[in-house]
Amino acid sequence: MGEQMKDILNEIDVLPGVVGSCLFSRERGQICSGLPPSFTDEAVQAIANRVTRLVQMGGIVDMDVQTIALRFDVFTIMTMPVDSETILLIACESWGNCSLVATTISMLTGELQDRLTGEATPVSDIKEIAAKSDDGQEAARTESLLKQVRGALAFVVGPMADMVFDDNVALWTQKAPAGSSRLPELIEMVAGEIGDDSAAEFKEKVNGILAKNRLK
């Protein structure tokens, strides 16, 4: 599959102004990356998280996002969702022809979908996440705490809570198995995405939850 993917991405990379491309999967990270060295795994992941959120916001109002262009001082980042878990990212020179790039990638989307296998399953079911613990009592405790943290986030940011929470839980569980002892790490991840004022309120509520459960 890797060579076939590279062949498709090479068709994009030869377009005028394109300096590199990659596929990003929530579960597997960068796939067949040909992006410049300045695009670290952390940077690509941050871009992908925000693009995913924009796509999800479009779905709330029944709008399917086709392409998203993020213009910076040096590069323009063209992105397109390939499926529910994978995003195509393309780095272009600031003078690049975004219309040509968008037309080309729209024609290649179907072929990319055919090549992709084993994509990540969205991690949104709290019971399933907690059940990954070998300790039944710990799993139940983690499940309860995750529900309370999600509730605190919903109180602070409203309907956006599910998207923010699920994205960060997916990343959190990639690093290590879910567990109550790792909740402070998850809380910091979530707080970093919601703005200073909201983060302060969220942390205040969650600290109360942790203190009650002696995890602070």
Coordinates of N, CA and C in Angstrom, one line a residue:
M1 N 0.8 -1.2 0.0 CA 0.0 0.0 0.0 C 0.9 1.3 0.0
G2 N 2.0 1.2 0.7 CA 2.9 2.4 0.8 C 3.3 3.0 -0.6
E3 N 3.8 2.1 -1.4 CA 4.3 2.5 -2.7 C 3.1 3.1 -3.6
Q4 N 2.0 2.5 -3.5 CA 0.8 2.9 -4.3 C 0.4 4.3 -3.8
M5 N 0.5 4.5 -2.5 CA 0.1 5.8 -1.9 C 1.1 6.9 -2.4
K6 N 2.4 6.5 -2.4 CA 3.4 7.5 -2.8 C 3.3 7.9 -4.2
D7 N 2.9 6.9 -5.1 CA 2.6 7.2 -6.5 C 1.6 8.3 -6.7
I8 N 0.5 8.1 -5.9 CA -0.6 9.1 -5.9 C -0.1 10.5 -5.4
L9 N 0.6 10.5 -4.3 CA 1.0 11.8 -3.8 C 2.1 12.4 -4.7
N10 N 2.8 11.6 -5.4 CA 3.8 12.2 -6.3 C 3.1 12.9 -7.4
E11 N 1.9 12.5 -7.8 CA 1.2 13.3 -8.8 C 0.8 14.7 -8.3
I12 N 0.6 14.8 -7.0 CA 0.3 16.1 -6.4 C 1.6 16.9 -6.3
D13 N 2.7 16.2 -5.8 CA 3.9 17.0 -5.5 C 4.6 17.6 -6.8
V14 N 4.2 17.1 -8.0 CA 4.8 17.7 -9.2 C 4.1 18.9 -9.7
L15 N 3.0 19.3 -9.0 CA 2.2 20.5 -9.4 C 3.0 21.7 -9.1
P16 N 2.9 22.7 -10.0 CA 3.7 24.0 -9.7 C 3.3 24.6 -8.4
G17 N 4.4 24.9 -7.6 CA 4.2 25.5 -6.3 C 4.1 24.6 -5.1
V18 N 3.8 23.3 -5.4 CA 3.7 22.3 -4.3 C 5.1 21.9 -3.8
V19 N 5.3 21.9 -2.5 CA 6.6 21.6 -1.9 C 6.5 20.3 -1.2
G20 N 5.4 19.7 -1.0 CA 5.3 18.4 -0.3 C 3.8 18.1 0.1
S21 N 3.6 16.8 0.4 CA 2.3 16.4 0.8 C 2.4 15.2 1.8
C22 N 1.3 14.9 2.4 CA 1.2 13.7 3.2 C -0.3 13.4 3.5
L23 N -0.5 12.2 3.9 CA -1.8 11.8 4.5 C -1.7 11.8 6.0
F24 N -2.7 12.2 6.7 CA -2.6 12.2 8.2 C -3.8 11.4 8.7
S25 N -3.5 10.3 9.5 CA -4.5 9.5 10.1 C -4.5 9.7 11.6
R26 N -5.6 9.8 12.2 CA -5.7 10.0 13.7 C -4.9 8.8 14.4
E27 N -5.0 7.6 13.9 CA -4.4 6.5 14.6 C -3.0 6.3 14.2
R28 N -2.6 6.6 12.9 CA -1.3 6.2 12.4 C -0.4 7.4 12.2
G29 N -0.9 8.6 12.4 CA -0.1 9.8 12.2 C 0.1 10.1 10.7
Q30 N 1.4 10.6 10.4 CA 1.7 10.9 9.0 C 1.9 9.6 8.2
I31 N 1.3 9.5 7.0 CA 1.4 8.4 6.1 C 2.1 8.9 4.8
C32 N 3.2 8.2 4.4 CA 3.9 8.6 3.2 C 4.2 10.1 3.2
S33 N 4.8 10.6 4.2 CA 5.0 12.0 4.3 C 6.1 12.5 3.4
G34 N 5.8 13.5 2.7 CA 6.9 14.2 1.8 C 6.9 15.7 2.1
L35 N 6.5 16.0 3.3 CA 6.5 17.5 3.7 C 7.9 17.9 4.1
P36 N 8.1 19.2 4.0 CA 9.4 19.8 4.4 C 9.7 19.5 5.8
P37 N 11.0 19.5 6.2 CA 11.4 19.1 7.6 C 10.8 20.0 8.6
S38 N 10.4 21.2 8.3 CA 9.8 22.1 9.3 C 8.5 21.7 9.7
F39 N 7.8 20.8 9.0 CA 6.5 20.2 9.4 C 6.8 19.0 10.3
T40 N 7.0 19.3 11.5 CA 7.2 18.2 12.5 C 5.9 17.4 12.7
D41 N 6.0 16.2 13.3 CA 4.8 15.4 13.6 C 3.8 16.2 14.5
E42 N 4.4 17.0 15.4 CA 3.5 17.8 16.3 C 2.8 18.9 15.5
A43 N 3.5 19.5 14.6 CA 2.9 20.6 13.8 C 1.8 20.0 12.9
V44 N 2.1 18.9 12.3 CA 1.1 18.3 11.4 C -0.1 17.8 12.1
Q45 N 0.1 17.3 13.3 CA -1.0 16.8 14.1 C -1.9 18.0 14.5
A46 N -1.3 19.1 14.9 CA -2.0 20.3 15.3 C -2.9 20.8 14.2
I47 N -2.3 20.9 13.0 CA -3.1 21.3 11.8 C -4.2 20.4 11.5
A48 N -3.9 19.0 11.6 CA -5.0 18.1 11.3 C -6.1 18.1 12.3
N49 N -5.8 18.3 13.5 CA -6.9 18.5 14.6 C -7.8 19.6 14.3
R50 N -7.2 20.7 13.9 CA -8.1 21.9 13.6 C -8.9 21.7 12.3
V51 N -8.3 21.1 11.3 CA -9.0 20.8 10.1 C -10.2 19.9 10.3
T52 N -9.9 18.9 11.1 CA -10.9 17.9 11.5 C -12.1 18.6 12.2
R53 N -11.8 19.5 13.0 CA -12.8 20.3 13.7 C -13.7 21.1 12.8
L54 N -13.0 21.7 11.8 CA -13.7 22.5 10.8 C -14.7 21.7 10.0
V55 N -14.2 20.5 9.6 CA -15.0 19.5 8.9 C -16.2 19.1 9.7
Q56 N -16.0 18.8 11.0 CA -17.1 18.4 11.9 C -18.1 19.6 12.0
M57 N -17.6 20.8 12.1 CA -18.5 22.0 12.2 C -19.4 22.1 11.0
G58 N -18.8 21.8 9.8 CA -19.6 21.8 8.6 C -20.7 20.8 8.6
G59 N -20.4 19.6 9.2 CA -21.4 18.6 9.3 C -22.6 19.0 10.2
I60 N -22.3 19.8 11.2 CA -23.4 20.2 12.1 C -24.5 21.0 11.3
V61 N -24.1 21.7 10.3 CA -25.1 22.5 9.5 C -25.2 21.9 8.1
D62 N -24.9 20.6 8.0 CA -25.2 19.8 6.8 C -24.4 20.3 5.6
M63 N -23.2 20.8 5.8 CA -22.3 21.2 4.7 C -21.1 20.3 4.7
D64 N -20.8 19.7 3.5 CA -19.7 18.9 3.3 C -18.5 19.7 2.9
V65 N -17.4 19.7 3.7 CA -16.2 20.5 3.3 C -15.4 19.7 2.2
Q66 N -15.1 20.4 1.2 CA -14.3 19.8 0.1 C -12.8 20.1 0.2
T67 N -12.4 21.3 0.3 CA -11.0 21.7 0.5 C -11.0 22.9 1.5
I68 N -9.9 22.9 2.2 CA -9.6 24.1 3.1 C -8.2 24.6 2.8
A69 N -8.1 25.9 2.7 CA -6.8 26.5 2.4 C -6.5 27.4 3.6
L70 N -5.3 27.1 4.2 CA -4.8 27.9 5.4 C -3.6 28.6 4.9
R71 N -3.7 30.0 4.8 CA -2.6 30.8 4.2 C -1.7 31.3 5.3
F72 N -0.4 31.1 5.2 CA 0.5 31.6 6.2 C 1.5 32.5 5.4
D73 N 2.5 33.0 6.1 CA 3.4 33.9 5.4 C 4.4 33.2 4.4
V74 N 4.7 32.0 4.7 CA 5.6 31.3 3.8 C 4.9 30.2 3.0
F75 N 4.0 29.5 3.6 CA 3.3 28.4 2.8 C 1.8 28.6 2.9
T76 N 1.1 28.0 1.9 CA -0.3 27.8 2.0 C -0.6 26.3 2.2
I77 N -1.3 26.0 3.2 CA -1.6 24.6 3.5 C -3.0 24.2 2.9
M78 N -3.0 23.4 1.9 CA -4.3 22.9 1.3 C -4.6 21.5 2.0
T79 N -5.8 21.4 2.4 CA -6.3 20.2 3.1 C -7.6 19.7 2.5
M80 N -7.7 18.4 2.5 CA -9.0 17.8 2.1 C -9.2 16.5 2.9
P81 N -10.5 16.3 3.4 CA -10.8 15.0 4.1 C -10.9 13.9 3.1
V82 N -10.2 12.8 3.3 CA -10.2 11.7 2.4 C -11.3 10.7 2.9
D83 N -11.4 10.5 4.2 CA -12.5 9.8 4.8 C -12.7 10.3 6.2
S84 N -13.5 9.6 7.0 CA -13.8 10.2 8.3 C -12.6 10.2 9.3
E85 N -11.5 9.5 8.9 CA -10.4 9.5 9.8 C -9.1 10.0 9.2
T86 N -9.1 10.3 7.9 CA -7.8 10.6 7.2 C -7.9 11.9 6.5
I87 N -6.9 12.7 6.5 CA -6.9 14.0 5.9 C -5.6 14.1 5.0
L88 N -5.8 14.7 3.8 CA -4.7 15.0 2.9 C -4.2 16.4 3.1
L89 N -2.9 16.5 3.4 CA -2.3 17.9 3.6 C -1.3 18.1 2.5
I90 N -1.3 19.3 2.0 CA -0.4 19.7 0.9 C 0.2 21.1 1.2
A91 N 1.5 21.2 1.3 CA 2.2 22.4 1.5 C 2.5 23.1 0.1
C92 N 2.1 24.3 -0.1 CA 2.4 25.0 -1.3 C 3.1 26.3 -1.0
E93 N 3.9 26.7 -2.0 CA 4.5 28.1 -1.9 C 3.3 29.1 -1.9
S94 N 3.6 30.2 -1.3 CA 2.6 31.2 -1.1 C 2.0 31.7 -2.5
W95 N 2.8 31.6 -3.5 CA 2.3 32.0 -4.9 C 1.7 30.8 -5.6
G96 N 1.6 29.7 -5.0 CA 1.0 28.5 -5.7 C -0.4 28.7 -6.2
N97 N -0.8 27.9 -7.2 CA -2.1 28.0 -7.8 C -3.0 27.0 -7.0
C98 N -3.7 27.6 -6.0 CA -4.5 26.8 -5.1 C -5.7 26.1 -5.9
S99 N -6.2 26.8 -6.9 CA -7.4 26.3 -7.7 C -6.9 25.0 -8.4
L100 N -5.7 25.0 -9.0 CA -5.2 23.8 -9.7 C -5.0 22.7 -8.7
V101 N -4.4 23.0 -7.5 CA -4.2 22.0 -6.5 C -5.5 21.4 -6.1
A102 N -6.5 22.2 -5.8 CA -7.8 21.7 -5.3 C -8.5 20.9 -6.4
T103 N -8.4 21.2 -7.6 CA -9.0 20.4 -8.7 C -8.3 19.1 -8.8
T104 N -7.0 19.1 -8.7 CA -6.2 17.8 -8.8 C -6.6 16.9 -7.7
I105 N -6.6 17.4 -6.5 CA -6.8 16.5 -5.3 C -8.2 16.0 -5.3
S106 N -9.2 16.8 -5.8 CA -10.5 16.3 -5.8 C -10.7 15.1 -6.8
M107 N -9.9 15.1 -7.9 CA -9.9 14.0 -8.8 C -9.2 12.7 -8.2
L108 N -8.3 12.9 -7.3 CA -7.6 11.8 -6.8 C -8.2 11.2 -5.5
T109 N -9.2 11.9 -4.9 CA -9.7 11.5 -3.7 C -10.2 10.0 -3.7
G110 N -11.0 9.7 -4.7 CA -11.5 8.3 -4.9 C -10.4 7.3 -4.9
E111 N -9.3 7.6 -5.6 CA -8.2 6.6 -5.7 C -7.6 6.5 -4.3
L112 N -7.4 7.6 -3.6 CA -6.8 7.5 -2.2 C -7.7 6.7 -1.3
Q113 N -9.0 6.9 -1.4 CA -9.9 6.1 -0.6 C -9.8 4.6 -0.8
D114 N -9.6 4.2 -2.1 CA -9.5 2.8 -2.4 C -8.2 2.2 -1.8
R115 N -7.2 3.0 -1.7 CA -5.9 2.5 -1.2 C -5.8 2.4 0.3
L116 N -6.6 3.2 1.0 CA -6.6 3.3 2.4 C -7.2 2.0 3.0
T117 N -6.6 1.4 4.0 CA -7.1 0.3 4.7 C -6.7 0.5 6.2
G118 N -7.6 -0.1 7.1 CA -7.2 -0.1 8.5 C -7.2 1.2 9.1
E119 N -8.1 2.2 8.7 CA -8.1 3.5 9.4 C -8.6 3.4 10.8
A120 N -8.3 4.4 11.6 CA -8.6 4.4 13.0 C -10.1 4.5 13.1
T121 N -10.6 3.9 14.2 CA -12.0 4.0 14.6 C -12.1 5.1 15.6
P122 N -13.1 6.1 15.4 CA -13.2 7.2 16.3 C -13.3 6.7 17.8
V123 N -12.6 7.3 18.7 CA -12.6 7.0 20.1 C -13.6 7.9 20.8
S124 N -14.8 7.5 20.8 CA -15.8 8.4 21.4 C -16.6 7.7 22.5
D125 N -16.5 6.4 22.7 CA -17.3 5.7 23.7 C -16.4 5.5 24.9
I126 N -16.9 6.2 25.9 CA -16.1 6.3 27.2 C -15.9 4.9 27.8
K127 N -17.0 4.1 27.8 CA -16.9 2.8 28.4 C -15.9 1.9 27.7
E128 N -15.9 2.0 26.4 CA -14.9 1.2 25.6 C -13.5 1.7 25.9
I129 N -13.3 3.0 26.1 CA -11.9 3.5 26.4 C -11.5 3.0 27.8
A130 N -12.4 3.1 28.7 CA -12.0 2.7 30.1 C -11.8 1.2 30.2
A131 N -12.5 0.4 29.4 CA -12.5 -1.0 29.5 C -11.1 -1.6 29.1
K132 N -10.3 -0.7 28.5 CA -8.9 -1.2 28.0 C -8.0 -1.5 29.2
S133 N -8.4 -1.0 30.4 CA -7.7 -1.3 31.6 C -7.9 -2.7 32.0
D134 N -6.8 -3.4 32.5 CA -6.9 -4.8 32.9 C -7.7 -4.9 34.3
D135 N -7.7 -3.8 35.0 CA -8.3 -3.7 36.4 C -9.7 -3.3 36.2
G136 N -10.7 -4.2 36.6 CA -12.1 -3.8 36.4 C -12.5 -2.6 37.3
Q137 N -12.0 -2.6 38.5 CA -12.3 -1.5 39.4 C -11.7 -0.2 38.8
E138 N -10.5 -0.2 38.3 CA -9.9 1.0 37.8 C -10.7 1.4 36.5
A139 N -11.1 0.5 35.7 CA -11.9 0.8 34.5 C -13.1 1.5 34.8
A140 N -13.8 1.1 35.9 CA -15.1 1.7 36.3 C -14.8 3.1 36.8
R141 N -13.7 3.3 37.5 CA -13.4 4.6 38.0 C -13.0 5.5 36.9
T142 N -12.2 5.1 36.0 CA -11.8 5.9 34.8 C -13.1 6.3 34.0
E143 N -14.0 5.4 33.8 CA -15.2 5.7 33.0 C -16.0 6.8 33.7
S144 N -16.1 6.7 35.0 CA -16.9 7.7 35.8 C -16.2 9.0 35.7
L145 N -14.9 9.1 35.9 CA -14.2 10.3 35.8 C -14.2 11.0 34.4
L146 N -14.1 10.2 33.4 CA -14.1 10.7 32.0 C -15.5 11.4 31.8
K147 N -16.5 10.7 32.2 CA -17.9 11.3 32.1 C -18.0 12.6 32.8
Q148 N -17.4 12.7 34.0 CA -17.5 14.0 34.7 C -16.6 15.1 34.0
V149 N -15.5 14.7 33.5 CA -14.6 15.7 32.8 C -15.3 16.2 31.5
R150 N -16.0 15.3 30.8 CA -16.7 15.6 29.6 C -17.8 16.6 30.0
G151 N -18.5 16.3 31.1 CA -19.6 17.2 31.6 C -19.1 18.5 31.9
A152 N -17.9 18.6 32.6 CA -17.4 19.9 32.9 C -17.0 20.7 31.7
L153 N -16.5 20.0 30.7 CA -16.1 20.7 29.5 C -17.4 21.2 28.8
A154 N -18.5 20.4 28.7 CA -19.7 20.8 28.1 C -20.3 22.0 28.8
F155 N -20.2 22.1 30.1 CA -20.7 23.3 30.8 C -19.9 24.5 30.4
V156 N -18.6 24.4 30.1 CA -17.8 25.6 29.8 C -17.9 26.0 28.4
V157 N -17.9 25.1 27.4 CA -17.8 25.4 26.0 C -19.0 25.1 25.2
G158 N -20.0 24.4 25.8 CA -21.2 24.1 25.1 C -21.1 23.0 24.1
P159 N -21.8 23.1 23.0 CA -21.9 22.0 22.0 C -20.6 21.5 21.4
M160 N -19.6 22.4 21.5 CA -18.3 22.0 20.9 C -17.5 21.0 21.8
A161 N -18.1 20.7 23.0 CA -17.3 19.9 23.9 C -17.1 18.5 23.4
D162 N -18.0 17.9 22.7 CA -17.8 16.5 22.2 C -16.7 16.4 21.3
M163 N -16.6 17.4 20.3 CA -15.5 17.4 19.3 C -14.2 17.5 20.0
V164 N -14.1 18.5 20.9 CA -12.8 18.8 21.6 C -12.4 17.6 22.4
F165 N -13.3 17.1 23.2 CA -13.1 16.0 24.1 C -12.6 14.7 23.3
D166 N -13.4 14.3 22.3 CA -13.1 13.1 21.6 C -11.8 13.2 20.8
D167 N -11.5 14.3 20.2 CA -10.2 14.5 19.5 C -9.0 14.2 20.5
N168 N -9.1 14.9 21.7 CA -8.0 14.8 22.6 C -8.0 13.4 23.3
V169 N -9.1 12.8 23.6 CA -9.1 11.5 24.1 C -8.4 10.5 23.2
A170 N -8.7 10.7 21.9 CA -8.1 9.8 20.9 C -6.6 9.9 20.9
L171 N -6.0 11.1 21.0 CA -4.6 11.3 21.1 C -4.0 10.8 22.4
W172 N -4.8 11.0 23.5 CA -4.4 10.6 24.8 C -4.2 9.1 24.9
T173 N -5.2 8.4 24.4 CA -5.1 6.9 24.5 C -4.1 6.3 23.5
Q174 N -3.6 7.1 22.5 CA -2.6 6.6 21.6 C -1.2 6.5 22.4
K175 N -1.0 7.4 23.3 CA 0.2 7.5 24.1 C 0.4 6.4 25.1
A176 N -0.7 6.0 25.7 CA -0.6 5.0 26.8 C -2.1 4.6 27.1
P177 N -2.3 3.4 27.7 CA -3.6 3.0 28.1 C -4.3 4.1 29.0
A178 N -5.6 4.2 28.8 CA -6.4 5.1 29.6 C -6.3 4.7 31.1
G179 N -6.3 5.6 32.0 CA -6.3 5.4 33.4 C -6.5 6.6 34.2
S180 N -7.0 6.5 35.4 CA -7.3 7.7 36.2 C -6.1 8.5 36.5
S181 N -4.9 7.8 36.7 CA -3.7 8.5 37.0 C -3.2 9.4 35.9
R182 N -3.7 9.2 34.7 CA -3.3 10.0 33.5 C -4.2 11.1 33.2
L183 N -5.3 11.3 34.0 CA -6.3 12.3 33.7 C -5.7 13.7 33.7
P184 N -4.8 14.1 34.6 CA -4.2 15.4 34.5 C -3.6 15.7 33.1
E185 N -3.0 14.7 32.5 CA -2.4 14.9 31.2 C -3.5 15.2 30.2
L186 N -4.6 14.5 30.2 CA -5.7 14.8 29.3 C -6.3 16.2 29.5
I187 N -6.4 16.5 30.8 CA -7.0 17.8 31.1 C -6.2 19.0 30.5
E188 N -4.8 18.8 30.6 CA -4.0 19.9 30.1 C -4.1 19.9 28.5
M189 N -4.3 18.8 27.9 CA -4.4 18.7 26.5 C -5.7 19.5 26.1
V190 N -6.8 19.2 26.8 CA -8.1 19.8 26.5 C -8.0 21.3 26.7
A191 N -7.4 21.7 27.9 CA -7.4 23.1 28.2 C -6.6 23.9 27.2
G192 N -5.6 23.3 26.6 CA -4.8 24.0 25.6 C -5.5 24.3 24.3
E193 N -6.7 23.8 24.1 CA -7.5 23.9 22.9 C -8.7 24.9 23.0
I194 N -9.0 25.4 24.2 CA -10.2 26.1 24.4 C -10.1 27.6 24.8
G195 N -8.9 28.1 24.8 CA -8.7 29.5 25.1 C -8.5 29.7 26.6
D196 N -7.8 30.8 26.9 CA -7.4 31.0 28.3 C -8.5 31.1 29.3
D197 N -9.5 31.9 29.0 CA -10.6 32.1 30.0 C -11.4 30.8 30.2
S198 N -11.7 30.2 29.1 CA -12.5 28.9 29.2 C -11.6 27.8 29.9
A199 N -10.3 27.8 29.6 CA -9.4 26.9 30.2 C -9.4 27.0 31.7
A200 N -9.3 28.3 32.1 CA -9.3 28.5 33.6 C -10.5 28.0 34.3
E201 N -11.7 28.3 33.7 CA -13.0 27.8 34.2 C -13.0 26.3 34.2
F202 N -12.6 25.7 33.1 CA -12.6 24.2 32.9 C -11.7 23.6 34.0
K203 N -10.5 24.1 34.2 CA -9.6 23.5 35.1 C -10.1 23.7 36.5
E204 N -10.8 24.8 36.8 CA -11.4 25.0 38.2 C -12.4 23.9 38.5
K205 N -13.3 23.6 37.5 CA -14.3 22.6 37.7 C -13.7 21.2 37.8
V206 N -12.7 20.9 36.9 CA -12.1 19.6 36.9 C -11.3 19.4 38.1
N207 N -10.6 20.4 38.6 CA -9.8 20.2 39.8 C -10.7 19.9 41.0
G208 N -11.9 20.4 41.0 CA -12.8 20.0 42.1 C -13.2 18.5 42.0
I209 N -13.3 18.0 40.7 CA -13.6 16.6 40.5 C -12.5 15.8 40.9
L210 N -11.3 16.2 40.6 CA -10.1 15.4 40.9 C -9.8 15.4 42.4
A211 N -10.1 16.6 43.0 CA -9.9 16.7 44.5 C -10.9 15.8 45.2
K212 N -12.1 15.7 44.7 CA -13.1 14.9 45.3 C -12.7 13.4 45.3
N213 N -12.0 13.1 44.2 CA -11.6 11.7 44.0 C -10.1 11.5 44.4
R214 N -9.5 12.5 45.0 CA -8.2 12.5 45.5 C -7.1 12.2 44.4
L215 N -7.3 12.9 43.2 CA -6.4 12.7 42.1 C -5.7 14.0 41.8
K216 N -6.0 15.1 42.4 CA -5.4 16.3 42.1 C -3.9 16.3 42.4

